[in-house]
Short mmCIF file of C-alpha atoms in Angstrom, two decimals:
data_model
loop_
_atom_site.label_atom_id
_atom_site.label_comp_id
_atom_site.label_asym_id
_atom_site.label_seq_id
_atom_site.Cartn_x
_atom_site.Cartn_y
_atom_site.Cartn_z
CA MET E 1 11.67 119.24 -6.04
CA ASN E 2 14.76 117.58 -4.36
CA ALA E 3 16.35 114.54 -4.48
CA PRO E 4 15.52 111.94 -2.52
CA ASP E 5 11.56 113.35 -4.23
CA ASP E 6 13.00 112.41 -7.26
CA LEU E 7 14.42 108.99 -6.18
CA MET E 8 11.61 107.66 -4.98
CA HIS E 9 8.90 108.62 -7.69
CA VAL E 10 11.75 106.89 -10.10
CA THR E 11 11.55 103.54 -7.84
CA PHE E 12 7.81 103.57 -7.82
CA GLU E 13 7.24 104.28 -11.76
CA MET E 14 9.63 101.26 -12.57
CA ALA E 15 7.60 98.87 -9.45
CA PHE E 16 4.29 100.19 -11.82
CA ASP E 17 6.51 100.14 -15.30
CA ARG E 18 6.87 95.63 -13.77
CA ILE E 19 3.42 95.55 -12.73
CA ALA E 20 2.44 96.64 -16.04
CA ARG E 21 4.49 94.61 -17.69
CA SER E 22 3.73 91.38 -15.64
CA ARG E 23 -0.60 92.28 -15.94
CA LEU E 24 0.31 91.83 -19.57
CA ALA E 25 1.93 88.76 -19.70
CA PHE E 26 -0.16 86.65 -17.54
CA GLU E 27 -2.73 84.90 -19.25
CA PRO E 28 -4.93 82.61 -17.05
CA SER E 29 -5.60 78.98 -17.31
CA LEU E 30 -9.06 76.95 -16.56
CA LEU E 31 -8.52 74.00 -14.32
CA PRO E 32 -11.90 71.95 -14.80
CA HIS E 33 -12.53 70.35 -11.34
CA GLU E 34 -15.08 67.63 -11.45
CA ILE E 35 -17.73 67.40 -8.92
CA GLY E 36 -19.74 64.10 -8.58
CA THR E 37 -22.38 63.79 -5.36
CA LEU E 38 -22.15 60.70 -2.78
CA ALA E 39 -25.09 59.44 -3.31
CA SER E 40 -25.26 56.30 0.14
CA VAL E 41 -22.60 55.14 2.13
CA SER E 42 -21.96 52.00 3.65
CA THR E 43 -19.60 49.22 5.31
CA GLY E 44 -16.18 50.44 2.70
CA ILE E 45 -17.96 51.43 -0.48
CA ALA E 46 -19.17 54.43 -1.41
CA GLN E 47 -21.62 55.21 -4.76
CA VAL E 48 -21.49 58.29 -5.93
CA THR E 49 -22.84 60.13 -8.48
CA GLY E 50 -21.22 62.18 -11.48
CA LEU E 51 -17.80 62.19 -12.71
CA PRO E 52 -18.16 61.15 -16.26
CA GLY E 53 -14.42 61.48 -16.89
CA ILE E 54 -13.52 59.53 -14.05
CA GLY E 55 -11.51 56.49 -14.93
CA TYR E 56 -10.82 52.69 -13.14
CA ASP E 57 -8.46 53.17 -10.06
CA GLU E 58 -8.32 56.61 -10.25
CA MET E 59 -8.41 57.86 -6.34
CA VAL E 60 -11.38 60.82 -4.72
CA THR E 61 -11.55 62.63 -2.03
CA PHE E 62 -14.18 63.24 0.24
CA ASP E 63 -15.14 66.39 2.27
CA ASN E 64 -13.70 64.59 5.50
CA GLY E 65 -10.67 64.36 3.44
CA THR E 66 -11.15 61.02 3.68
CA LEU E 67 -9.93 58.53 -0.08
CA GLY E 68 -11.51 56.30 -2.39
CA ILE E 69 -11.03 53.92 -5.29
CA ALA E 70 -12.92 54.12 -8.23
CA PHE E 71 -13.49 50.22 -8.24
CA ASN E 72 -16.86 49.95 -10.49
CA VAL E 73 -17.21 52.56 -13.59
CA ASP E 74 -21.01 52.01 -15.15
CA ALA E 75 -23.04 54.83 -16.78
CA ASP E 76 -25.21 55.81 -13.71
CA GLU E 77 -22.51 55.56 -10.33
CA ILE E 78 -19.26 54.62 -9.18
CA GLY E 79 -18.49 52.51 -6.84
CA VAL E 80 -15.86 53.76 -4.54
CA VAL E 81 -13.67 51.85 -2.14
CA LEU E 82 -13.33 53.10 1.05
CA LEU E 83 -9.90 54.56 2.63
CA GLY E 84 -9.93 55.87 5.57
CA ASP E 85 -12.95 56.37 7.90
CA TYR E 86 -16.50 56.83 6.46
CA ALA E 87 -18.33 57.29 10.06
CA THR E 88 -18.50 61.64 9.16
CA LEU E 89 -19.54 61.03 5.51
CA ARG E 90 -23.14 61.71 4.76
CA SER E 91 -25.37 61.47 1.33
CA GLY E 92 -25.77 64.66 -0.57
CA GLY E 93 -21.55 65.72 0.15
CA GLU E 94 -19.05 66.65 -2.71
CA VAL E 95 -16.88 64.07 -4.45
CA ARG E 96 -13.77 64.67 -6.30
CA ARG E 97 -11.74 63.70 -8.28
CA THR E 98 -7.64 63.87 -7.81
CA GLY E 99 -6.47 62.35 -11.83
CA ARG E 100 -3.93 60.04 -10.54
CA VAL E 101 -3.98 56.59 -9.68
CA MET E 102 -3.47 55.48 -5.98
CA ASP E 103 0.10 55.57 -5.31
CA VAL E 104 2.59 54.77 -2.10
CA GLY E 105 6.18 56.85 -0.89
CA VAL E 106 9.17 54.57 -1.51
CA GLY E 107 12.38 55.67 -0.86
CA ASP E 108 15.57 54.20 1.98
CA SER E 109 14.08 56.03 4.39
CA LEU E 110 11.40 53.86 4.59
CA LEU E 111 14.42 50.87 6.41
CA GLY E 112 12.46 50.32 10.14
CA ARG E 113 9.58 52.07 10.05
CA VAL E 114 5.82 51.24 10.93
CA ILE E 115 3.53 52.41 8.10
CA ASP E 116 -0.12 51.89 7.15
CA PRO E 117 -0.77 51.19 3.30
CA LEU E 118 -0.95 54.46 3.08
CA GLY E 119 2.12 55.62 3.58
CA ARG E 120 1.21 57.30 7.14
CA PRO E 121 3.19 55.99 9.42
CA LEU E 122 2.33 53.92 12.99
CA ASP E 123 5.63 54.21 14.75
CA GLY E 124 4.62 57.33 16.67
CA ARG E 125 7.70 58.62 14.65
CA PRO E 126 7.21 61.67 12.90
CA PRO E 127 6.12 61.30 8.90
CA VAL E 128 8.31 59.55 6.06
CA VAL E 129 10.17 61.65 3.94
CA CYS E 130 9.80 59.77 0.20
CA SER E 131 12.14 60.35 -2.30
CA GLN E 132 9.20 59.28 -4.81
CA ARG E 133 6.35 58.43 -5.09
CA LYS E 134 5.01 54.94 -7.23
CA PRO E 135 1.01 53.35 -8.41
CA VAL E 136 0.59 50.18 -5.81
CA GLU E 137 -0.46 48.63 -9.18
CA ARG E 138 1.81 47.84 -11.49
CA PRO E 139 2.53 45.75 -14.64
CA ALA E 140 5.13 42.71 -13.75
CA THR E 141 8.28 42.44 -14.70
CA SER E 142 8.55 40.89 -18.58
CA ILE E 143 9.15 37.42 -18.95
CA MET E 144 12.60 38.74 -21.17
CA ASP E 145 13.84 41.22 -18.57
CA ARG E 146 14.25 38.04 -16.13
CA ASP E 147 16.71 36.04 -14.89
CA PRO E 148 16.36 32.19 -13.58
CA VAL E 149 16.62 31.51 -9.82
CA THR E 150 20.70 30.06 -8.46
CA VAL E 151 20.85 32.03 -5.74
CA PRO E 152 19.38 30.65 -2.32
CA LEU E 153 17.97 32.43 0.36
CA GLN E 154 18.38 30.92 3.02
CA THR E 155 16.16 30.22 5.83
CA GLY E 156 17.68 30.02 8.45
CA LEU E 157 15.17 26.16 9.47
CA LYS E 158 17.06 23.02 8.89
CA VAL E 159 14.14 21.27 7.37
CA VAL E 160 13.21 24.33 4.74
CA ASP E 161 16.59 24.75 3.38
CA ALA E 162 17.55 20.95 3.66
CA MET E 163 14.16 19.80 2.05
CA ILE E 164 12.18 22.55 0.70
CA PRO E 165 14.73 24.86 0.05
CA ILE E 166 13.99 28.09 -1.33
CA GLY E 167 15.51 30.75 -3.65
CA ARG E 168 15.70 34.74 -4.70
CA GLY E 169 13.02 35.61 -6.90
CA GLN E 170 11.08 32.52 -6.10
CA ARG E 171 6.53 32.38 -4.84
CA GLU E 172 6.76 29.62 -1.81
CA LEU E 173 3.76 29.83 -0.39
CA ILE E 174 3.37 29.23 3.57
CA LEU E 175 0.42 27.52 4.62
CA GLY E 176 -1.86 25.81 7.45
CA ASP E 177 -4.56 25.53 10.06
CA ARG E 178 -4.39 28.41 12.67
CA GLN E 179 -2.38 28.60 15.36
CA THR E 180 0.41 26.29 13.15
CA GLY E 181 3.08 28.25 13.56
CA LYS E 182 3.23 29.66 9.72
CA THR E 183 4.33 33.68 10.39
CA ALA E 184 6.79 31.88 13.24
CA ILE E 185 8.42 30.62 9.66
CA ALA E 186 8.54 33.69 7.92
CA ILE E 187 9.59 35.97 11.36
CA ASP E 188 12.54 33.08 10.93
CA THR E 189 13.02 33.94 7.61
CA ILE E 190 13.10 36.82 7.72
CA LEU E 191 15.47 37.06 11.01
CA ASN E 192 17.93 34.73 9.11
CA GLN E 193 19.01 37.52 6.55
CA ARG E 194 20.97 39.45 9.22
CA ASN E 195 24.07 40.90 7.42
CA GLN E 196 22.83 38.72 4.36
CA ASP E 197 22.42 42.16 2.47
CA VAL E 198 18.54 41.04 2.23
CA VAL E 199 16.08 44.13 2.74
CA CYS E 200 12.73 41.99 3.74
CA VAL E 201 9.05 43.86 3.66
CA TYR E 202 6.64 41.94 6.49
CA CYS E 203 2.87 42.98 5.17
CA ALA E 204 0.46 42.35 7.91
CA ILE E 205 -3.13 41.85 6.72
CA GLY E 206 -6.28 42.04 8.71
CA GLN E 207 -4.24 40.78 11.87
CA ARG E 208 -5.04 42.17 15.21
CA ALA E 209 -3.07 44.95 16.88
CA SER E 210 -1.54 42.87 19.39
CA THR E 211 -0.30 39.93 16.95
CA VAL E 212 1.52 42.64 14.55
CA ALA E 213 3.21 44.59 17.88
CA LYS E 214 4.28 41.41 18.90
CA VAL E 215 5.89 40.75 15.69
CA VAL E 216 7.62 44.09 15.38
CA ALA E 217 8.68 44.42 19.09
CA THR E 218 10.70 40.60 17.66
CA LEU E 219 12.26 42.37 14.68
CA LYS E 220 13.65 45.37 16.94
CA GLU E 221 14.44 43.06 19.77
CA GLN E 222 16.25 41.25 16.90
CA GLY E 223 18.05 44.02 15.31
CA ALA E 224 16.26 43.31 12.12
CA MET E 225 13.62 46.27 12.17
CA GLU E 226 17.27 47.80 10.35
CA TYR E 227 16.42 46.27 7.06
CA SER E 228 12.80 45.66 7.32
CA VAL E 229 9.63 47.60 6.62
CA VAL E 230 6.11 46.35 8.57
CA VAL E 231 3.06 47.67 6.70
CA VAL E 232 0.37 46.79 8.39
CA ALA E 233 -3.38 47.08 8.16
CA GLU E 234 -4.99 45.92 10.78
CA GLY E 235 -8.09 44.07 11.76
CA ASN E 236 -10.58 46.80 12.65
CA ASP E 237 -9.44 48.96 9.18
CA PRO E 238 -11.55 49.28 6.63
CA PRO E 239 -11.46 46.22 3.85
CA GLY E 240 -10.29 48.61 1.08
CA VAL E 241 -7.37 49.13 3.26
CA ALA E 242 -6.79 45.54 3.30
CA TYR E 243 -7.04 44.96 -0.13
CA VAL E 244 -4.38 47.82 -1.14
CA ALA E 245 -2.00 46.37 1.35
CA PRO E 246 0.19 43.52 -0.19
CA TYR E 247 0.08 46.47 -3.57
CA ALA E 248 1.53 49.07 -1.32
CA ALA E 249 4.08 46.08 -0.08
CA THR E 250 4.90 45.05 -3.59
CA THR E 251 5.53 49.18 -4.98
CA ILE E 252 8.07 49.59 -1.92
CA ALA E 253 9.71 46.42 -2.70
CA GLU E 254 10.26 46.33 -6.42
CA TYR E 255 11.78 50.20 -5.42
CA PHE E 256 14.67 48.42 -3.09
CA MET E 257 15.11 45.85 -6.31
CA GLY E 258 14.92 47.91 -8.78
CA GLN E 259 17.81 49.18 -6.92
CA GLY E 260 19.70 45.79 -8.08
CA ARG E 261 19.14 44.77 -4.17
CA ASP E 262 18.10 41.08 -2.85
CA VAL E 263 13.96 41.57 -0.97
CA LEU E 264 11.87 39.43 0.48
CA ILE E 265 8.42 39.95 1.66
CA VAL E 266 6.28 38.20 2.98
CA TYR E 267 2.08 38.06 3.08
CA ASP E 268 0.63 37.94 6.46
CA ASP E 269 -2.22 36.58 5.09
CA LEU E 270 -3.79 36.43 1.82
CA THR E 271 -6.35 34.85 2.91
CA HIS E 272 -7.38 37.91 5.08
CA HIS E 273 -7.21 39.37 1.50
CA ALA E 274 -9.09 37.62 -0.20
CA ARG E 275 -12.20 37.95 2.54
CA ALA E 276 -11.72 41.90 2.07
CA TYR E 277 -11.98 41.56 -1.94
CA ARG E 278 -15.07 39.23 -1.44
CA GLU E 279 -16.87 41.71 1.43
CA LEU E 280 -16.06 44.63 -1.38
CA SER E 281 -17.32 42.93 -4.98
CA LEU E 282 -20.42 41.83 -3.01
CA LEU E 283 -20.92 45.13 -1.17
CA LEU E 284 -20.61 46.28 -4.86
CA ARG E 285 -22.84 43.60 -6.19
CA ARG E 286 -20.33 41.06 -8.46
CA PRO E 287 -21.42 38.28 -9.02
CA PRO E 288 -20.37 36.11 -6.45
CA GLY E 289 -18.71 32.98 -8.01
CA ARG E 290 -16.97 29.60 -5.93
CA GLU E 291 -17.48 30.36 -2.48
CA ALA E 292 -19.14 33.28 -2.73
CA PHE E 293 -15.63 35.08 -4.45
CA PRO E 294 -16.13 37.06 -7.30
CA GLY E 295 -14.64 35.55 -10.08
CA ASP E 296 -11.66 37.21 -10.74
CA ILE E 297 -9.40 36.47 -7.07
CA PHE E 298 -7.58 34.22 -9.24
CA TYR E 299 -6.26 37.02 -11.58
CA LEU E 300 -6.09 39.53 -8.26
CA HIS E 301 -3.09 37.01 -6.61
CA ALA E 302 -1.76 36.07 -9.86
CA ARG E 303 -0.95 39.53 -10.52
CA LEU E 304 0.37 40.52 -7.00
CA LEU E 305 2.43 37.45 -6.55
CA GLU E 306 3.52 37.98 -10.44
CA ARG E 307 5.59 40.61 -9.95
CA SER E 308 8.07 38.73 -7.94
CA THR E 309 11.09 38.12 -9.89
CA HIS E 310 14.54 37.57 -10.72
CA LEU E 311 15.89 40.39 -12.62
CA ARG E 312 18.37 40.21 -15.59
CA ALA E 313 22.27 41.68 -14.53
CA ASP E 314 22.01 44.62 -16.97
CA LEU E 315 18.61 45.47 -15.34
CA GLY E 316 20.06 45.67 -11.78
CA GLY E 317 19.98 41.94 -10.48
CA GLY E 318 17.75 42.25 -8.14
CA SER E 319 15.36 40.17 -6.77
CA LEU E 320 12.47 40.01 -5.08
CA THR E 321 10.61 36.63 -3.25
CA ALA E 322 7.33 36.40 -1.62
CA LEU E 323 6.24 34.45 1.60
CA PRO E 324 2.37 34.34 0.69
CA ILE E 325 0.99 32.73 3.82
CA ILE E 326 -2.57 31.39 3.69
CA GLU E 327 -4.69 29.71 6.14
CA THR E 328 -6.96 26.57 5.70
CA GLU E 329 -9.80 25.82 7.38
CA ALA E 330 -9.58 21.61 9.04
CA GLN E 331 -6.47 20.67 6.54
CA ASP E 332 -8.70 21.60 3.45
CA ILE E 333 -5.55 22.28 0.62
CA SER E 334 -8.37 21.73 -1.93
CA ALA E 335 -10.59 24.78 -0.95
CA TYR E 336 -10.53 27.95 -3.60
CA ILE E 337 -7.89 30.13 -2.00
CA PRO E 338 -5.56 27.74 -1.44
CA THR E 339 -5.98 25.99 -4.66
CA ASN E 340 -5.63 29.09 -6.76
CA LEU E 341 -2.29 29.84 -4.87
CA ILE E 342 -1.15 26.64 -5.17
CA SER E 343 -1.14 26.80 -8.48
CA ILE E 344 0.09 30.32 -8.76
CA THR E 345 3.27 30.13 -6.43
CA ASP E 346 6.16 27.61 -6.89
CA GLY E 347 5.81 25.21 -3.92
CA GLN E 348 4.37 25.03 -0.43
CA ILE E 349 5.56 24.55 2.66
CA TYR E 350 2.68 22.89 4.27
CA LEU E 351 2.16 23.00 8.10
CA SER E 352 0.12 20.02 9.64
CA PRO E 353 -1.64 20.57 13.09
CA SER E 354 -1.44 17.09 14.20
CA LEU E 355 2.67 17.18 14.37
CA PHE E 356 2.19 20.74 16.00
CA GLU E 357 0.26 18.84 18.30
CA LEU E 358 2.97 16.42 18.76
CA GLY E 359 5.13 19.11 19.57
CA ILE E 360 7.74 18.53 15.84
CA LEU E 361 8.28 22.34 15.80
CA PRO E 362 8.97 23.71 12.96
CA ALA E 363 5.88 21.39 12.06
CA VAL E 364 6.24 21.12 8.16
CA ASP E 365 5.41 18.03 7.27
CA VAL E 366 7.78 17.12 3.69
CA GLY E 367 5.34 15.29 2.48
CA LYS E 368 3.08 17.58 1.21
CA SER E 369 5.56 20.51 1.11
CA VAL E 370 7.39 20.77 -2.45
CA SER E 371 9.61 23.44 -3.82
CA ARG E 372 9.44 23.44 -7.53
CA VAL E 373 12.13 26.29 -8.08
CA GLY E 374 14.95 26.10 -4.86
CA GLY E 375 16.31 22.82 -5.87
CA LYS E 376 18.42 24.78 -8.79
CA ALA E 377 19.54 27.31 -6.23
CA GLN E 378 20.14 25.43 -3.12
CA ARG E 379 23.94 25.07 -2.40
CA ALA E 380 25.60 22.03 -3.76
CA ALA E 381 26.91 21.44 0.04
CA TYR E 382 23.11 21.10 0.86
CA ARG E 383 22.47 18.90 -2.29
CA ALA E 384 25.51 16.25 -1.57
CA VAL E 385 24.11 15.33 2.47
CA ALA E 386 20.41 15.90 1.94
CA GLY E 387 19.63 14.49 -1.61
CA ASP E 388 18.47 11.22 -0.29
CA LEU E 389 17.11 12.58 3.49
CA LYS E 390 13.74 13.64 2.08
CA LEU E 391 12.87 9.42 0.84
CA ALA E 392 14.49 8.22 4.20
CA TYR E 393 12.39 10.95 6.27
CA ALA E 394 9.40 9.74 4.12
CA GLN E 395 9.76 5.94 4.20
CA PHE E 396 10.32 6.00 8.00
CA GLU E 397 6.88 8.47 8.31
CA GLU E 398 4.81 5.37 6.12
CA LEU E 399 6.89 2.47 8.27
CA GLU E 400 6.14 4.20 11.75
CA THR E 401 1.98 4.53 10.70
CA PHE E 402 2.31 1.03 9.93
CA SER E 403 4.40 0.28 12.97
CA LYS E 404 1.79 1.55 15.16
CA PHE E 405 -0.69 -1.35 14.05
CA GLY E 406 1.14 -3.18 16.85
CA ALA E 407 2.73 -5.26 13.41
CA ARG E 408 6.06 -7.54 14.15
CA VAL E 409 8.97 -6.17 11.90
CA ASP E 410 12.53 -7.60 10.76
CA GLU E 411 15.82 -5.51 11.59
CA SER E 412 15.87 -3.68 7.85
CA THR E 413 12.81 -2.22 8.88
CA ARG E 414 13.57 -1.34 12.56
CA GLN E 415 16.03 0.11 11.67
CA VAL E 416 14.75 2.88 9.22
CA ILE E 417 12.32 4.15 12.07
CA GLN E 418 15.37 4.81 14.35
CA HIS E 419 17.03 6.09 11.54
CA GLY E 420 13.97 8.33 10.83
CA GLN E 421 13.45 8.71 14.50
CA ARG E 422 17.10 10.41 14.38
CA ILE E 423 16.14 12.48 11.50
CA ARG E 424 12.97 14.16 12.70
CA ALA E 425 14.49 15.05 15.96
CA CYS E 426 17.53 16.54 14.21
CA LEU E 427 14.90 18.64 12.39
CA LYS E 428 13.26 20.17 15.02
CA GLN E 429 14.47 23.51 15.82
CA ALA E 430 13.31 26.15 18.47
CA GLU E 431 11.28 29.93 17.49
CA HIS E 432 13.60 32.54 16.84
CA SER E 433 16.92 31.02 16.31
CA PRO E 434 17.71 30.54 13.36
CA VAL E 435 20.78 28.06 12.04
CA SER E 436 23.85 28.91 10.25
CA VAL E 437 24.90 27.08 6.99
CA ALA E 438 28.26 25.42 8.63
CA ALA E 439 26.15 24.26 11.41
CA GLN E 440 23.06 23.35 9.14
CA VAL E 441 25.73 21.28 6.71
CA MET E 442 27.18 19.51 9.68
CA VAL E 443 24.37 17.85 11.44
CA LEU E 444 23.01 16.62 8.21
CA LEU E 445 26.09 15.52 7.33
CA THR E 446 25.65 13.37 10.62
CA LEU E 447 22.33 13.16 10.01
CA THR E 448 23.34 11.03 6.63
CA ASP E 449 26.65 9.08 7.81
CA CYS E 450 24.37 7.35 10.41
CA LEU E 451 26.31 9.10 13.26
CA PHE E 452 23.33 9.28 15.30
CA ASP E 453 22.52 6.51 15.25
CA THR E 454 23.53 5.08 18.32
CA ILE E 455 23.10 8.44 20.10
CA PRO E 456 19.67 6.77 22.53
CA LEU E 457 16.63 9.11 21.40
CA ASP E 458 16.52 10.78 24.66
CA GLN E 459 19.58 12.40 24.40
CA MET E 460 19.25 13.28 21.14
CA PRO E 461 18.23 17.17 21.46
CA ASP E 462 21.57 17.68 23.71
CA ALA E 463 23.87 15.94 20.60
CA GLU E 464 22.35 17.70 17.94
CA THR E 465 22.96 21.04 19.61
CA ALA E 466 26.18 20.00 20.82
CA VAL E 467 27.09 19.23 16.96
CA ARG E 468 25.65 22.46 16.39
CA GLU E 469 27.66 24.59 18.90
CA ALA E 470 30.78 22.12 17.27
CA ALA E 471 30.21 23.84 13.85
CA VAL E 472 32.39 26.62 14.95
CA LYS E 473 35.78 24.58 15.25
CA ILE E 474 34.93 23.52 11.11
CA PRO E 475 38.27 25.40 9.35
CA THR E 476 37.08 29.21 7.80
CA ALA E 477 38.29 28.31 4.14
CA ILE E 478 35.73 24.82 4.12
CA GLN E 479 32.91 27.34 5.69
CA ASP E 480 33.95 29.24 3.11
CA ARG E 481 33.75 26.83 0.46
CA LEU E 482 30.90 25.40 1.95
CA LEU E 483 29.15 28.83 0.51
CA THR E 484 30.90 28.74 -3.43
CA ALA E 485 32.21 24.95 -3.98
CA ASP E 486 30.61 23.35 -6.98
CA SER E 487 31.08 20.33 -4.85
CA LEU E 488 31.69 18.66 -1.33
CA SER E 489 34.83 16.99 -1.72
CA ASP E 490 36.44 14.20 0.79
CA PHE E 491 38.52 16.58 2.43
CA ASP E 492 36.45 18.41 3.38
CA ARG E 493 33.48 15.73 4.16
CA ALA E 494 36.37 13.86 6.27
CA GLU E 495 37.35 17.42 8.28
CA ILE E 496 33.79 17.64 9.14
CA LEU E 497 32.98 13.95 10.15
CA LYS E 498 35.61 14.16 12.22
CA ILE E 499 34.83 17.12 14.32
CA ALA E 500 31.07 16.05 14.54
CA ARG E 501 33.06 12.66 16.19
CA GLU E 502 34.40 14.13 18.52
CA ALA E 503 31.17 16.23 19.56
CA LEU E 504 29.74 13.35 19.33
CA GLN E 505 31.62 10.77 21.65
CA PRO E 506 30.43 12.40 24.97
CA PHE E 507 27.21 10.68 23.92
CA GLN E 508 28.36 7.41 22.86
CA PRO E 509 26.23 4.32 25.45
CA HIS E 510 29.41 2.96 26.35
CA ASP E 511 30.86 6.69 27.75
CA LEU E 512 27.83 7.10 29.06
CA GLU E 513 27.63 3.54 31.00
CA ARG E 514 31.47 4.42 32.00
CA GLN E 515 30.05 8.08 33.55
CA ALA E 516 27.69 6.12 35.31
CA ASN E 517 29.40 3.46 36.74
CA ASN E 518 32.22 6.28 38.08
CA GLY E 519 29.35 8.14 39.39
CA VAL E 520 29.09 4.75 41.62
CA ASP E 521 32.83 3.42 42.32
CA SER E 522 33.09 7.52 43.65
#
């Protein structure tokens, strides 16, 4: 035998020796797999037999790859909420346990993306690669791990920031009838977070695809998608997807909050979420209660909104601010779901269809709206200039209603009405046009100092625009103090009013008359 043959022989011997050692060292492990049987399928739910070891909220997979969540765990049967296409499912098919609860991928790669509650992309781009996965149902932060709400979340809307302020970590409900501008307020708030280091999560629940596409297009046009995540459960999706959507969106938001960042989440809207849960509960034969909703509908939304908070500094100091939206019917805020959510949240912004029809936009009813926390976080400049604004506006609305009956009013009452009309005109604001803090303070200070009262009412829109545009003339040092100072000094107030008077000079009645005379003379 020559040398090459010897070398080949030794090589084979070594290879077989390693294979023998590996075979002896291998210990087969038996992993049990529970396989159940699909008993029946109906709209959005399935009944499954078998799977004796399954737990509540555990995920299962069906033959066609559809996922489901164990919702009813009974002795003989399991009620499963389906999270995908169930048209091809047939009785007798196999159902397998996954051993995990419903989770969603989280990470910075989600920014700028449009996804469904399962993390699948809806924007035509490649799948999202996430750094980790977290359960969609998570315990809320304990009370001892929370800090007070002390920092304002500016919406860019004058009527909200002045009279219904929102703090970072607060839960502020937006409610009103259909087509009164609820989503517009939430979108304007997202747009105003540009350059504010606030991550925004918009969760669309049961919305039409065209409506969601319009929102996404607006966010892209305004440059807001770079700091936003859009989670979508469309109206034609199974009810289980709509049920999971807000929890998945909140888990994504909590990831950024855990990094010490401020996060804003919008639920649009929880009325569709409650209806989806009612549909699932009735199909699973859970006992109905008031308005056919199951008895745990309050807990459903309480455990969702309780996750919004402001963390302690040693935990990163991040915050999660929630703006849930619900729809009322015929202005009935005493219905079951509205009263539930009003009691869960820290205040509400009510939108009136009457104001909307009159063209007073945003159609916020100041009398029925309240913020139970945001006043503590409101900037000192706002408290100085808007402290009596809400009372003056409420008095005006009462007197205006009284004067419509044709009653004669005295001069002081007439002045209150005229001042209130200027307040209303100044609080009007076009959609997608948030106003900076300096411009808002300047307009509000001009209002409270009654400088607008001499302006003809038909000139008010132009006069208010002129004052806002003149805010750029406020010295940088004063603008910085508006954001940080503990109070509005007399010097800063005088400087701002001086700029406002110059801006209003062309709109004073004698100037308008002089301009008209000059036109005639020429």
